[in-house]
Coordinates of C-alpha atoms and ligand atoms in Angstrom, one line a residue:
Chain Z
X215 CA 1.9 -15.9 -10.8
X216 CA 5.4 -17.3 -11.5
X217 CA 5.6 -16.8 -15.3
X218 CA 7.4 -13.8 -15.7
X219 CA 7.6 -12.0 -19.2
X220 CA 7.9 -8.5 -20.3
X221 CA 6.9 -9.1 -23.9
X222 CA 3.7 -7.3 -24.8
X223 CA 1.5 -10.0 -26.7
X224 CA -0.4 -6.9 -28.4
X225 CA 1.0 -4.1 -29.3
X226 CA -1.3 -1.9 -27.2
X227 CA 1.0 1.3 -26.2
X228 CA 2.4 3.7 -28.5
X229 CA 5.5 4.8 -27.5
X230 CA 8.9 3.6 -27.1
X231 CA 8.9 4.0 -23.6
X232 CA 7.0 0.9 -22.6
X233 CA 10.4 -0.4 -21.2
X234 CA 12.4 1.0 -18.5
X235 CA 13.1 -0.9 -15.5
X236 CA 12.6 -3.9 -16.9
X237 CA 14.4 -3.1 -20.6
X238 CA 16.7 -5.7 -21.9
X239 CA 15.2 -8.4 -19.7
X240 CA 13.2 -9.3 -23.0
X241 CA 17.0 -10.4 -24.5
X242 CA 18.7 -12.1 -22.1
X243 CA 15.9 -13.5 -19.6
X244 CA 18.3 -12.9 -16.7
X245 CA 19.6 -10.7 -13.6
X246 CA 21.2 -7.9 -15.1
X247 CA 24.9 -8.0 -13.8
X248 CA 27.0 -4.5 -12.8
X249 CA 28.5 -5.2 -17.0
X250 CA 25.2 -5.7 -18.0
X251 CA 23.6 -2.8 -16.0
X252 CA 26.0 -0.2 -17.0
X253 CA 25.4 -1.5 -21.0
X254 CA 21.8 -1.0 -21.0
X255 CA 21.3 2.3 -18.9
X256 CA 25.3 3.8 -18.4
X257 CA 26.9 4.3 -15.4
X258 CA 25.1 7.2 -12.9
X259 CA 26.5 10.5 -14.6
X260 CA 28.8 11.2 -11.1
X261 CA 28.9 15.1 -11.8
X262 CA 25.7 16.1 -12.4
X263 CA 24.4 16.2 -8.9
X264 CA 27.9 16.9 -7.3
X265 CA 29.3 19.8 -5.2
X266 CA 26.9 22.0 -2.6
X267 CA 23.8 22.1 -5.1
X268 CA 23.6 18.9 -6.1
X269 CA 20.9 17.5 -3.7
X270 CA 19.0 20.1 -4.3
X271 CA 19.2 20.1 -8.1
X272 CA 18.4 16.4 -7.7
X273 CA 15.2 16.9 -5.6
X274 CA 14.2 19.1 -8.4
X275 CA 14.4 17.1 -11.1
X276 CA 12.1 14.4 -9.6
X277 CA 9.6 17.2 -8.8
X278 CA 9.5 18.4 -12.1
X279 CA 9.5 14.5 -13.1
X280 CA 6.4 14.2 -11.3
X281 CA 6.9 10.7 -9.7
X282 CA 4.7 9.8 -7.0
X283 CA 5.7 6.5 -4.8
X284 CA 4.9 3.2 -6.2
X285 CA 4.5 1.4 -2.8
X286 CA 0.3 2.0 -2.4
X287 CA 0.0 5.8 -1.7
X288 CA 1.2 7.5 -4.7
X289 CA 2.6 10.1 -2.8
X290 CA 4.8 12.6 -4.6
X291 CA 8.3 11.3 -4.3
X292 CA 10.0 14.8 -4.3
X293 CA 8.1 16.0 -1.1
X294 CA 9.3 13.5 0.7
X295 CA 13.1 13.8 -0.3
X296 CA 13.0 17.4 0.3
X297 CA 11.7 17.0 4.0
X298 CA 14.0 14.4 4.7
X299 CA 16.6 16.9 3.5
X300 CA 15.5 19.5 5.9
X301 CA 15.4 17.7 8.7
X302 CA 18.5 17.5 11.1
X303 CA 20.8 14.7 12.6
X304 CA 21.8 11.3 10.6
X305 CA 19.3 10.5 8.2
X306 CA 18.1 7.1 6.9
X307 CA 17.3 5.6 3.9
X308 CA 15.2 2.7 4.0
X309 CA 14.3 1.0 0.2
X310 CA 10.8 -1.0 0.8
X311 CA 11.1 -4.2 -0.8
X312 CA 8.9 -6.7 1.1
X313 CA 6.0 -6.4 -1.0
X314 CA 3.6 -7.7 1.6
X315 CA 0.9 -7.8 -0.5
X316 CA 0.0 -11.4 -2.2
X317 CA -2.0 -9.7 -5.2
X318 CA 1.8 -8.4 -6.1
X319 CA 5.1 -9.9 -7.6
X320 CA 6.5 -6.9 -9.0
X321 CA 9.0 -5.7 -6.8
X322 CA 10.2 -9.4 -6.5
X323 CA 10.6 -9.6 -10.1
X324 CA 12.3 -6.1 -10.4
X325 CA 14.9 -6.6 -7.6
X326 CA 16.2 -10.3 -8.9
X327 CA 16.1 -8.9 -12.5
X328 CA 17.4 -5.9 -12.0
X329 CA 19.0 -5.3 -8.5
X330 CA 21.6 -2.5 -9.7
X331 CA 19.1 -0.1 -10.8
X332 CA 17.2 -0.7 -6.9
X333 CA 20.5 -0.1 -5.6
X334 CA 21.7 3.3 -7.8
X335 CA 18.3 4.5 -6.9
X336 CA 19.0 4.1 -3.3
X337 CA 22.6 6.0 -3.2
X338 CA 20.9 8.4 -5.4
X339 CA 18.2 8.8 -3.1
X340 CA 20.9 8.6 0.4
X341 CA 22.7 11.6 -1.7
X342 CA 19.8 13.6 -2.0
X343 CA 18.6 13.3 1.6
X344 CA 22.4 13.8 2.5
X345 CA 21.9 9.7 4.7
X346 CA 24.5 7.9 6.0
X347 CA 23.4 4.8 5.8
X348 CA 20.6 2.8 4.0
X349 CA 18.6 0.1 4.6
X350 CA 17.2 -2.3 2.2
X351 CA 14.2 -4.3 3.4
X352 CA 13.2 -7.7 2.0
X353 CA 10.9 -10.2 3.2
X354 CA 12.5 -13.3 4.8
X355 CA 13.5 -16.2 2.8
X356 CA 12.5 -14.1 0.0
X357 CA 14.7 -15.1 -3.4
X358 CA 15.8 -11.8 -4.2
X359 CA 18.0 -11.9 -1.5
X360 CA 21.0 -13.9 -2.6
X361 CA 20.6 -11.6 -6.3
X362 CA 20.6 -8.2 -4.0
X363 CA 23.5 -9.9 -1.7
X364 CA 25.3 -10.6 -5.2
X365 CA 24.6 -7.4 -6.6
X366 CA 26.1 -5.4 -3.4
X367 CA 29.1 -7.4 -3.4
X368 CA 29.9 -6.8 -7.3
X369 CA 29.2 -3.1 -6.2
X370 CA 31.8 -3.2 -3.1
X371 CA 32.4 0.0 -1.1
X372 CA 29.7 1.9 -1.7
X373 CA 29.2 5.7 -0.8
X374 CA 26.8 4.9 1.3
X375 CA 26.9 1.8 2.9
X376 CA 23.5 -0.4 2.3
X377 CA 22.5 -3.6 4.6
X378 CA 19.8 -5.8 3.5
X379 CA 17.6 -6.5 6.3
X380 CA 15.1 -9.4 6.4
X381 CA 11.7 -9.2 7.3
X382 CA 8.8 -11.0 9.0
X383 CA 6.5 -12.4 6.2
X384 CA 3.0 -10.4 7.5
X385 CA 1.3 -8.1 5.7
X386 CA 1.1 -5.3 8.0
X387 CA 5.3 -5.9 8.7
X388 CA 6.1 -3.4 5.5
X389 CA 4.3 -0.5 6.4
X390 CA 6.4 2.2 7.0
X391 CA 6.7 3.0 10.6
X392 CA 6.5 -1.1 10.7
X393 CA 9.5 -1.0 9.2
X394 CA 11.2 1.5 11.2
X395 CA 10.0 -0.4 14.3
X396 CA 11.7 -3.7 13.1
X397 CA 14.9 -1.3 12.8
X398 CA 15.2 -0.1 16.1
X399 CA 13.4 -2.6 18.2
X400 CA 13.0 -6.0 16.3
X401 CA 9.3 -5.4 16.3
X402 CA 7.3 -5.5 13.4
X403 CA 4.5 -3.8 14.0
X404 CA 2.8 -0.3 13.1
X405 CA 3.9 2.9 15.4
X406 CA 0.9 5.0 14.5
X407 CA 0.7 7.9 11.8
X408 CA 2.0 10.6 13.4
X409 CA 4.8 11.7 13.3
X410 CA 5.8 10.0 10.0
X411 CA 8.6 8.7 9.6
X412 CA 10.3 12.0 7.6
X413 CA 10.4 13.9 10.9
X414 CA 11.1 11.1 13.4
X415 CA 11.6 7.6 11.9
X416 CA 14.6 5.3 12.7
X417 CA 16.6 6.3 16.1
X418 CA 14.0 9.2 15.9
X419 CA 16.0 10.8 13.1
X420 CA 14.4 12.0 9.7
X421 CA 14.0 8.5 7.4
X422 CA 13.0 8.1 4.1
X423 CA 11.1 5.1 3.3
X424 CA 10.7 4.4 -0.1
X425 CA 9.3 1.1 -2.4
X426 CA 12.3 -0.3 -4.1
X427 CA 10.8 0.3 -7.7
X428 CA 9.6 4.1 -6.9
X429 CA 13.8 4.3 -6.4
X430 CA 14.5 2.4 -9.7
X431 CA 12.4 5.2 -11.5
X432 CA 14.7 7.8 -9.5
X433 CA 17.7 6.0 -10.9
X434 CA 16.5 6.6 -14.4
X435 CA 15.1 10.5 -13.5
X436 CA 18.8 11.2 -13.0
X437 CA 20.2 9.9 -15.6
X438 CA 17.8 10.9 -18.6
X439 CA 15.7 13.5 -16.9
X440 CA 12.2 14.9 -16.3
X441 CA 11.2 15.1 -19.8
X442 CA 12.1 12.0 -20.8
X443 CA 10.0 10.7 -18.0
X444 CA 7.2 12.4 -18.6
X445 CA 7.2 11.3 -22.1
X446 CA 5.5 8.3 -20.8
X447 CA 2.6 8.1 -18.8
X448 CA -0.2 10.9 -18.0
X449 CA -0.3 14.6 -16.6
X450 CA -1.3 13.3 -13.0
X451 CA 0.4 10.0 -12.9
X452 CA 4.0 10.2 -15.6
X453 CA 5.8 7.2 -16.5
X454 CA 5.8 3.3 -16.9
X455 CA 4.8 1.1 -14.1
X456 CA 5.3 -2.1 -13.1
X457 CA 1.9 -4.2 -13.0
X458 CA 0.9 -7.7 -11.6
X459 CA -1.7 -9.3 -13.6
X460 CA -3.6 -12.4 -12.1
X461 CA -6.7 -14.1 -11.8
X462 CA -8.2 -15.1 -15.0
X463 CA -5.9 -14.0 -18.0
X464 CA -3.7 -16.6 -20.7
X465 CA -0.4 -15.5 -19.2
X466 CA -0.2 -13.8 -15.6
X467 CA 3.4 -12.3 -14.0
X468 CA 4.5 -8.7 -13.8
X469 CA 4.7 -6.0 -17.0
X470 CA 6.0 -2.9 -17.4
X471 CA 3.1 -0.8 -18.9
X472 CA 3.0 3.0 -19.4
X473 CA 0.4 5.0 -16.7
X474 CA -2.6 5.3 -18.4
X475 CA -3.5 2.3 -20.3
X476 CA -7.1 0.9 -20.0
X477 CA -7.1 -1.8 -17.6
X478 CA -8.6 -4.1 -20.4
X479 CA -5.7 -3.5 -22.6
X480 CA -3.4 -4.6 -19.4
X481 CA -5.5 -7.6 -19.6
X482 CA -4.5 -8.0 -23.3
X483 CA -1.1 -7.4 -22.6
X484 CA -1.2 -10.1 -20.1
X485 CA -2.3 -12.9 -22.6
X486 CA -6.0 -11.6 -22.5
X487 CA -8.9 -13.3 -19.9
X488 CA -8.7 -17.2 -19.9
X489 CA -13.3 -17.0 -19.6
X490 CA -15.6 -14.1 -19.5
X491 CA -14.3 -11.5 -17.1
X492 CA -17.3 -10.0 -14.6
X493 CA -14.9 -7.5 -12.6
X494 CA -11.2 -7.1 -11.1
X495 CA -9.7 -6.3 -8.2
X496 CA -7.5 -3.6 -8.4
X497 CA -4.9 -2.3 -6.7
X498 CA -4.1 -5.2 -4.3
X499 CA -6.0 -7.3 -1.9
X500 CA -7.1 -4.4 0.4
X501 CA -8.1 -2.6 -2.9
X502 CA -11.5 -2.2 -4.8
X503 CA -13.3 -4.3 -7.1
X504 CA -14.2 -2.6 -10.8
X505 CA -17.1 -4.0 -12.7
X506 CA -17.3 -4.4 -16.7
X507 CA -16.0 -0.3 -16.7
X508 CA -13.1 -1.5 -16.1
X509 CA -12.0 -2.4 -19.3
X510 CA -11.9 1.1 -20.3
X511 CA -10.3 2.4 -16.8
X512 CA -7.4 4.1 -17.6
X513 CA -4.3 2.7 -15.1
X514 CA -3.5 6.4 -13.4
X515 CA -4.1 7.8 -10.3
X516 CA -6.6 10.2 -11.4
X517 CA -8.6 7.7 -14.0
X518 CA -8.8 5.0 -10.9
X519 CA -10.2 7.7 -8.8
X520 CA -12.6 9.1 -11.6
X521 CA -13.6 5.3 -11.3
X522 CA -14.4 5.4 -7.5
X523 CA -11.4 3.0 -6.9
X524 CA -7.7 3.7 -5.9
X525 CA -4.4 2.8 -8.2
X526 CA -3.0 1.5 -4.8
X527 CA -0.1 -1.2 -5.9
X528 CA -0.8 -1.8 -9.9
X529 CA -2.0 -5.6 -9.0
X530 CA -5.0 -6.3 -11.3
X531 CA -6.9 -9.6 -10.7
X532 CA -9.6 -10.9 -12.9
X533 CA -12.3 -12.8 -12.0
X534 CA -14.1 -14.8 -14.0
X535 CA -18.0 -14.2 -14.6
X536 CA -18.5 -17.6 -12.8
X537 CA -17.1 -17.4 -9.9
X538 CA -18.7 -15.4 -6.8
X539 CA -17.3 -12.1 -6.1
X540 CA -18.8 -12.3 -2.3
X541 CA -17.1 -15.4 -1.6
X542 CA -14.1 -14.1 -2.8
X543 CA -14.3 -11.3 -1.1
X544 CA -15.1 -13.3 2.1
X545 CA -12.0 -15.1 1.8
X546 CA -9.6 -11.9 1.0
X547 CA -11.5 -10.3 4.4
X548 CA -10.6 -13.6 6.7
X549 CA -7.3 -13.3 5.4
X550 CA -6.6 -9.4 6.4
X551 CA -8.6 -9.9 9.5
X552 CA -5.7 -12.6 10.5
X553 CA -3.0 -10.0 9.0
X554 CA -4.2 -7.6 11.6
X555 CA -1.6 -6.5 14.2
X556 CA -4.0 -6.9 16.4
X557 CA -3.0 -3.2 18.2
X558 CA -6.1 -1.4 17.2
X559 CA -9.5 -2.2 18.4
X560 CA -11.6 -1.4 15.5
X561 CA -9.1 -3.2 13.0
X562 CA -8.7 -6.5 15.4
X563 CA -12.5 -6.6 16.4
X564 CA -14.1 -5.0 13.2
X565 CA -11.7 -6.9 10.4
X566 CA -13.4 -10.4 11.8
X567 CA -16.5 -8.8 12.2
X568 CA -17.0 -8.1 8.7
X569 CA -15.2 -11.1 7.2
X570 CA -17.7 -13.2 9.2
X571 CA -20.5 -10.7 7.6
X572 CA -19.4 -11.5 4.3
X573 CA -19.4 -14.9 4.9
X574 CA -22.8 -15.2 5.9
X575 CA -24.0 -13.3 2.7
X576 CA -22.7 -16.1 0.9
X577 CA -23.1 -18.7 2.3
X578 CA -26.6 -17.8 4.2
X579 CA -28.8 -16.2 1.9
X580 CA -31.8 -16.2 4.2
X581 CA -30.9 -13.0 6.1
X582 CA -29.1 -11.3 3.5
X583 CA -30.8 -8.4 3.5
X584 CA -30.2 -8.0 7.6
X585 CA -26.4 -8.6 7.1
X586 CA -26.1 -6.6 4.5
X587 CA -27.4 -3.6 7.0
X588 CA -25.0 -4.5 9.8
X589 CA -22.3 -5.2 7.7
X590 CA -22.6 -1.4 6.0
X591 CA -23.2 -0.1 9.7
X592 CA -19.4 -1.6 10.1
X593 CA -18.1 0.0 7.7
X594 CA -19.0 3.1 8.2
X595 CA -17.6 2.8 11.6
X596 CA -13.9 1.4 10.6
X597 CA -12.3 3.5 8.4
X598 CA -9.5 5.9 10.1
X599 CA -9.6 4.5 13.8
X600 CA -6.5 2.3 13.6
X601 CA -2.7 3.8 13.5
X602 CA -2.0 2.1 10.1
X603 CA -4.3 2.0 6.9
X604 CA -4.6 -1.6 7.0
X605 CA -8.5 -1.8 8.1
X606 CA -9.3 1.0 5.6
X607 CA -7.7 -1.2 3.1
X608 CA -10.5 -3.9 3.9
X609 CA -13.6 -1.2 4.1
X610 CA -12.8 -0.5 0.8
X611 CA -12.5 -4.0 -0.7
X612 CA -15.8 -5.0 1.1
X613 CA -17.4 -1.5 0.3
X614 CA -16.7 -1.7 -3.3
X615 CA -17.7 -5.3 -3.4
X616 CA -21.4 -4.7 -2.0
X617 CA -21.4 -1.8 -4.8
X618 CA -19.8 -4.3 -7.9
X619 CA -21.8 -7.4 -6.9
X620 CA -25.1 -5.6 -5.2
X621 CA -27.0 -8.1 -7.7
X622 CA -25.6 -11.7 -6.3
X623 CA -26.3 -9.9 -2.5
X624 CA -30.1 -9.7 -4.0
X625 CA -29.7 -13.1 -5.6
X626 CA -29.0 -14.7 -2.6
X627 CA -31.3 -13.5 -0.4
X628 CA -33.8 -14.6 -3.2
X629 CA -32.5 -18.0 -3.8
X630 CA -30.5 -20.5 -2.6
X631 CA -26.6 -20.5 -1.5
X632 CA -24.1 -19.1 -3.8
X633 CA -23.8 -21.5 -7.0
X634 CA -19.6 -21.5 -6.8
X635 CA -19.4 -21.8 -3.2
X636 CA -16.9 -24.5 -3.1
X637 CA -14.9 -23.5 -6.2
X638 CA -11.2 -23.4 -5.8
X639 CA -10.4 -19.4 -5.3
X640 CA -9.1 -16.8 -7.8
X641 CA -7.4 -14.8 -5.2
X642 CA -4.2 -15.4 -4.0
X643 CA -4.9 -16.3 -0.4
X644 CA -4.9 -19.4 1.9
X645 CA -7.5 -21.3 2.1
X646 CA -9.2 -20.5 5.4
X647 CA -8.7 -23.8 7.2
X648 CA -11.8 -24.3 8.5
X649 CA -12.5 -21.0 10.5
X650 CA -16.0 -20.9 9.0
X651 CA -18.3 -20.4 11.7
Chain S
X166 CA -7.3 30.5 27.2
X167 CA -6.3 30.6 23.5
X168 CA -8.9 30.8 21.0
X169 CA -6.8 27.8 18.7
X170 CA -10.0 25.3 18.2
X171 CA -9.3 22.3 19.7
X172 CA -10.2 18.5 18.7
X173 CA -10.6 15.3 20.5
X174 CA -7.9 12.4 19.1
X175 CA -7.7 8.7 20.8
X176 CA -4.7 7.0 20.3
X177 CA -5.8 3.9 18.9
X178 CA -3.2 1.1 20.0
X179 CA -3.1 2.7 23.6
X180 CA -6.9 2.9 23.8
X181 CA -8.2 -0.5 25.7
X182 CA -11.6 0.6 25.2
X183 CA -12.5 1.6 29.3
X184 CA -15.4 3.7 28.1
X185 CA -14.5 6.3 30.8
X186 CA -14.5 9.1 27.9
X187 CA -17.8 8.1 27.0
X188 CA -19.7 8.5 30.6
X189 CA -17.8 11.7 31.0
X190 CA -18.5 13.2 27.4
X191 CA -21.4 11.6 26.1
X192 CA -22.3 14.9 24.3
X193 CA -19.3 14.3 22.3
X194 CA -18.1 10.3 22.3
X195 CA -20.4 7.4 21.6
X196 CA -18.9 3.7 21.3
X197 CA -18.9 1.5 18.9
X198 CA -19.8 -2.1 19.3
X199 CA -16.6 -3.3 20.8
X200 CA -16.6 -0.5 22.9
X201 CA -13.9 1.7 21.3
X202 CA -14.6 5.8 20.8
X203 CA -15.9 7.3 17.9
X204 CA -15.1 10.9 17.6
X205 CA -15.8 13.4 15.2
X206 CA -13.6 15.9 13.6
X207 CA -15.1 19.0 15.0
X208 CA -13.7 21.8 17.2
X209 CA -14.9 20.9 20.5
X210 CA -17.3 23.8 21.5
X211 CA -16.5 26.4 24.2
X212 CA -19.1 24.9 26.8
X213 CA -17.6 21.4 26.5
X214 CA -14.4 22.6 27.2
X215 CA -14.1 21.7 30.5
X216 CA -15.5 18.6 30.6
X217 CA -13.5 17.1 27.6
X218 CA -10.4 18.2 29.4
X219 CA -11.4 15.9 32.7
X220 CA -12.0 12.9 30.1
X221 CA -8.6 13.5 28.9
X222 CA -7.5 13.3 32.1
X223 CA -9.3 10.7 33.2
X224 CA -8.2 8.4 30.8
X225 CA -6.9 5.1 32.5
X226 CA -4.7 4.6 29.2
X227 CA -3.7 8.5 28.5
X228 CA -5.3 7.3 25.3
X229 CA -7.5 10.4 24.7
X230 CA -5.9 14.2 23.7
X231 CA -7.3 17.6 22.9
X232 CA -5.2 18.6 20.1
X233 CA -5.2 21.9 18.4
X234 CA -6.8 21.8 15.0
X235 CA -4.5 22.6 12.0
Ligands
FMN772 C1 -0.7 -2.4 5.9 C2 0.3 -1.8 5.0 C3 1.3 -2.5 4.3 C4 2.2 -1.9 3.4 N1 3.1 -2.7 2.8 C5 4.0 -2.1 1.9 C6 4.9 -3.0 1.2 O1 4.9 -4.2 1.3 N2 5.8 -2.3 0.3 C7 5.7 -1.0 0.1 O2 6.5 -0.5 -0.7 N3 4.9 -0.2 0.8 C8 4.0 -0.8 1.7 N4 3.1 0.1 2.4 C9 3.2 1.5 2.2 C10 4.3 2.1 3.0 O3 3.7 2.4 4.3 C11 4.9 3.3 2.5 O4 3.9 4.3 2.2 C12 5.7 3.1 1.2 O5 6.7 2.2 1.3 C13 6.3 4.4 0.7 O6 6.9 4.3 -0.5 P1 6.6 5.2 -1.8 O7 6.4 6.6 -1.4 O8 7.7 5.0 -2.7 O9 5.3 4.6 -2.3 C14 2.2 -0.5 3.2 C15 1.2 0.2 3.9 C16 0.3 -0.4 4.7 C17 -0.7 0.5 5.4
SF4_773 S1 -4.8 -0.7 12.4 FE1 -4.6 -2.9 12.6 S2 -2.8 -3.5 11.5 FE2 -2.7 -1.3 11.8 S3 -1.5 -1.0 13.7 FE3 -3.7 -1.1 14.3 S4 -4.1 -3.3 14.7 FE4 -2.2 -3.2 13.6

């Protein structure tokens, strides 16, 4: 997951778009610089959203630009900044860049290549929502701190002023009234959905929290507009985004690939598969798995719902046709059953639950077919009862899985144990140290 | 009384899974296996008014709410 490279192997888009955040990076290899920054996209055009209008006429623009957040939820960007907007008191900004998920490396890769474009989208964003202060979270010990501490310094004096504030490395730590919590009380854990964090987020004020690269894309929005976005990507989902390839393929790391491209052409971009691919996992690790149709799934919001599956953070992972897509799955389930917060009863009760269930189909074959019954009993019965979206996450990863590999559950209750139980994993997890029961 | 329909919500980090809502409102609240409510997402009907406000009530965690539907 370290190799990083932005050069298409094939040339499988067709229009000159393909790079935007992450243009240039192909010629130098490095962390753009403020020089270097203001060479390849131009400093932020300081009128155009200046005097009483300007917020507003900024807001606009991304509405008519379509962007929808690139942190999971694909919510449209532009709703959000306007209710910020109209809410009252001191208003926050908080840029999410902890990436808890291990499927992704793409906001990692876009801060320490290019931190100024994170940090214009922030001001721009602070200006919009009329903030007075912004917040830019990063996981602890995380290496694009020293490039974003570098990059603030070259900037000095900012408008508005932006602190980089570390974060506990758990998954559940970065969702959004997480991150408000770890703002005002040091606590990392989920508040609950309601309110969100747009009416009453940090110090109970209106607080925008945005993914670091949905805020790069706002930086460009200003500068070259809404058609010029649009010129990329589809009607329901416009632009380029940023993907994480793993699992199976030549040459895994992050890409900048327009919305819409067939998940099998991602693949190709990425080096194409190392072995026979049976499914991948899309959309992160509490995402869903997508058999052979995958490879013509188009990567947008609408084609991965048309597929029965959700865009959720652009991470594809491809798994091999020999490897076991129950194990796997078991192992991804232990891992965000430990993630839990452990707040909610159905998420810290049912996420082990179902982990163990997916353990025994493979490892237990002779009551398969009971398991398999209890274990869709629990899902039914998760989904929506805890005050983040982290358990649905896992209902749908185990969900789809029973649905993609429904013919290894039969094959094991017909025959014996899984043949690839003891394989090294695809997924980027810990090995669970001996929790088996 | 104002004709708003009104909907049953539990609060899922305070809820500690007493089970009081469930021997007061069993028309209305099963648990699952841990013991946690289930609720649906319909109005609660006029008869079961009264009784779902004493579970709210009754709540040791003030986990449980009637809230207005949307
Ligand atoms: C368990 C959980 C973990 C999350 N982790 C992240 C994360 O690491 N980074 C992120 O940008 N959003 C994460 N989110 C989504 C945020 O809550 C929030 O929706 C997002 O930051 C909003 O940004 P956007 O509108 O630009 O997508 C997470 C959500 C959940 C439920
Ligand atoms: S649903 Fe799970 S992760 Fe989310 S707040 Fe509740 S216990 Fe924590």
């Amino acid at each position: 997951m370290d190799i990083v490279s932005a050069t298409a192997g094939d040339a499988t888009t067709t229009t000159p778009y393909r790079m935007r955040l992450l243009a240039g990076w192909a010629d130098t290899g490095t962390t753009a610089g403020l020089a270097e920054h203001h060479r390849r996209y131009a400093p932020l055009p300081p009128a155009a959203f200046a005097g009483r209008g300007g917020p507003a006429r900024l807001i606009g623009l991304v509405e008519s630009s379509g962007l929808r957040g690139r942190g999971g939820g694909g919510f449209p960007t532009a709703r959000k900044l306007a209710a910020v907007a109209a809410g009252r008191g001191p208003r926050t900004v908080v840029a999410n860049g902890c990436e808890g998920d291990p499927a992704g490396a793409k906001d990692r890769v876009l801060m320490e290549l290019a931190p100024h474009l994170v940090i214009d989208g922030i001001l721009l964003a602070a200006h919009a929502v009329g903030a007075a202060e912004a917040v830019l979270c990063v996981h602890e010990d995380s290496s694009a701190i020293p490039v974003l501490a570098a990059a603030l310094r070259e900037r000095g004096a900012t408008r508005t002023p932006i602190r980089i504030v570390e974060v506990t490395r758990r998954y559940v730590a970065s969702e959004e009234t997480a991150l408000v919590s770890v703002l005002d009380r040091g606590d990392a854990r989920p508040r609950g959905r309601f309110p969100r964090p747009t009416e009453r987020g940090v110090r109970s004020r209106p607080t925008l929290v945005d993914n670091v690269e949905t805020l790069a894309h706002l930086a460009l929005i200003a500068r070259y507009g809404d058609a010029w976005f649009r010129a990329a990507g589809t009607d329901d989902s416009p632009g380029t985004t940023l993907v994480t390839v793993g699992g199976a393929v030549n040459d895994p790391g992050v890409y900048e690939i327009e919305l819409g491209l067939p998940i099998g052409a991602i693949l190709q971009v990425a080096g194409g598969p190392l072995v026979p691919v049976q499914a991948v996992l899309l959309g992160g690790l509490g995402g869903t798995w997508l058999g052979p149709e995958f490879v013509r799934t188009p990567l947008s919001h609408a084609g991965c719902r048309t597929a029965g599956a959700a865009l959720g953070i652009a991470a594809v992972i491809a798994l091999p046709a020999a490897a076991c897509g129950i194990a796997e799955t078991a192992r991804v389930l232990r891992f965000l059953a430990d993630e839990s917060a452990g707040q909610c009863g159905p998420c810290m009760f049912g996420l082990p639950a179902i982990a163990d269930d997916m353990d025994e189909l493979a490892l237990m074959p002779d009551h398969a077919g009971r398991v398999a019954a209890r274990l869709r009993s629990r899902l039914a019965v998760i989904p929506g009862r805890g005050a983040c979206a982290h358990p649905d996450g896992a209902v749908r990863l185990a969900a789809s899985a029973l649905h993609v590999f429904a013919d290894d559950v039969a094959g094991h209750a017909e025959g014996g144990p899984c043949r690839w139980v003891g394989q090294p994993s695809w997924m980027p997890v810990p090995a669970p140290a001996g929790r088996r029961r | 009384m104002s004709r708003t329909p009104l909907r049953l919500r539990v609060e899922p980090i305070t809820c500690h899974a007493h089970g009081i809502c469930r021997e007061l409102l069993p028309e209305l609240i099963r648990l699952d296996e841990w013991g946690y409510p289930v609720l649906d997402d319909h109005p609660v009907p006029a008869a079961l008014l009264a009784p779902a406000r004493v579970a709210v009530r009754s709540c040791p965690s003030l986990a449980l709410r009637l809230d207005r539907m949307a």
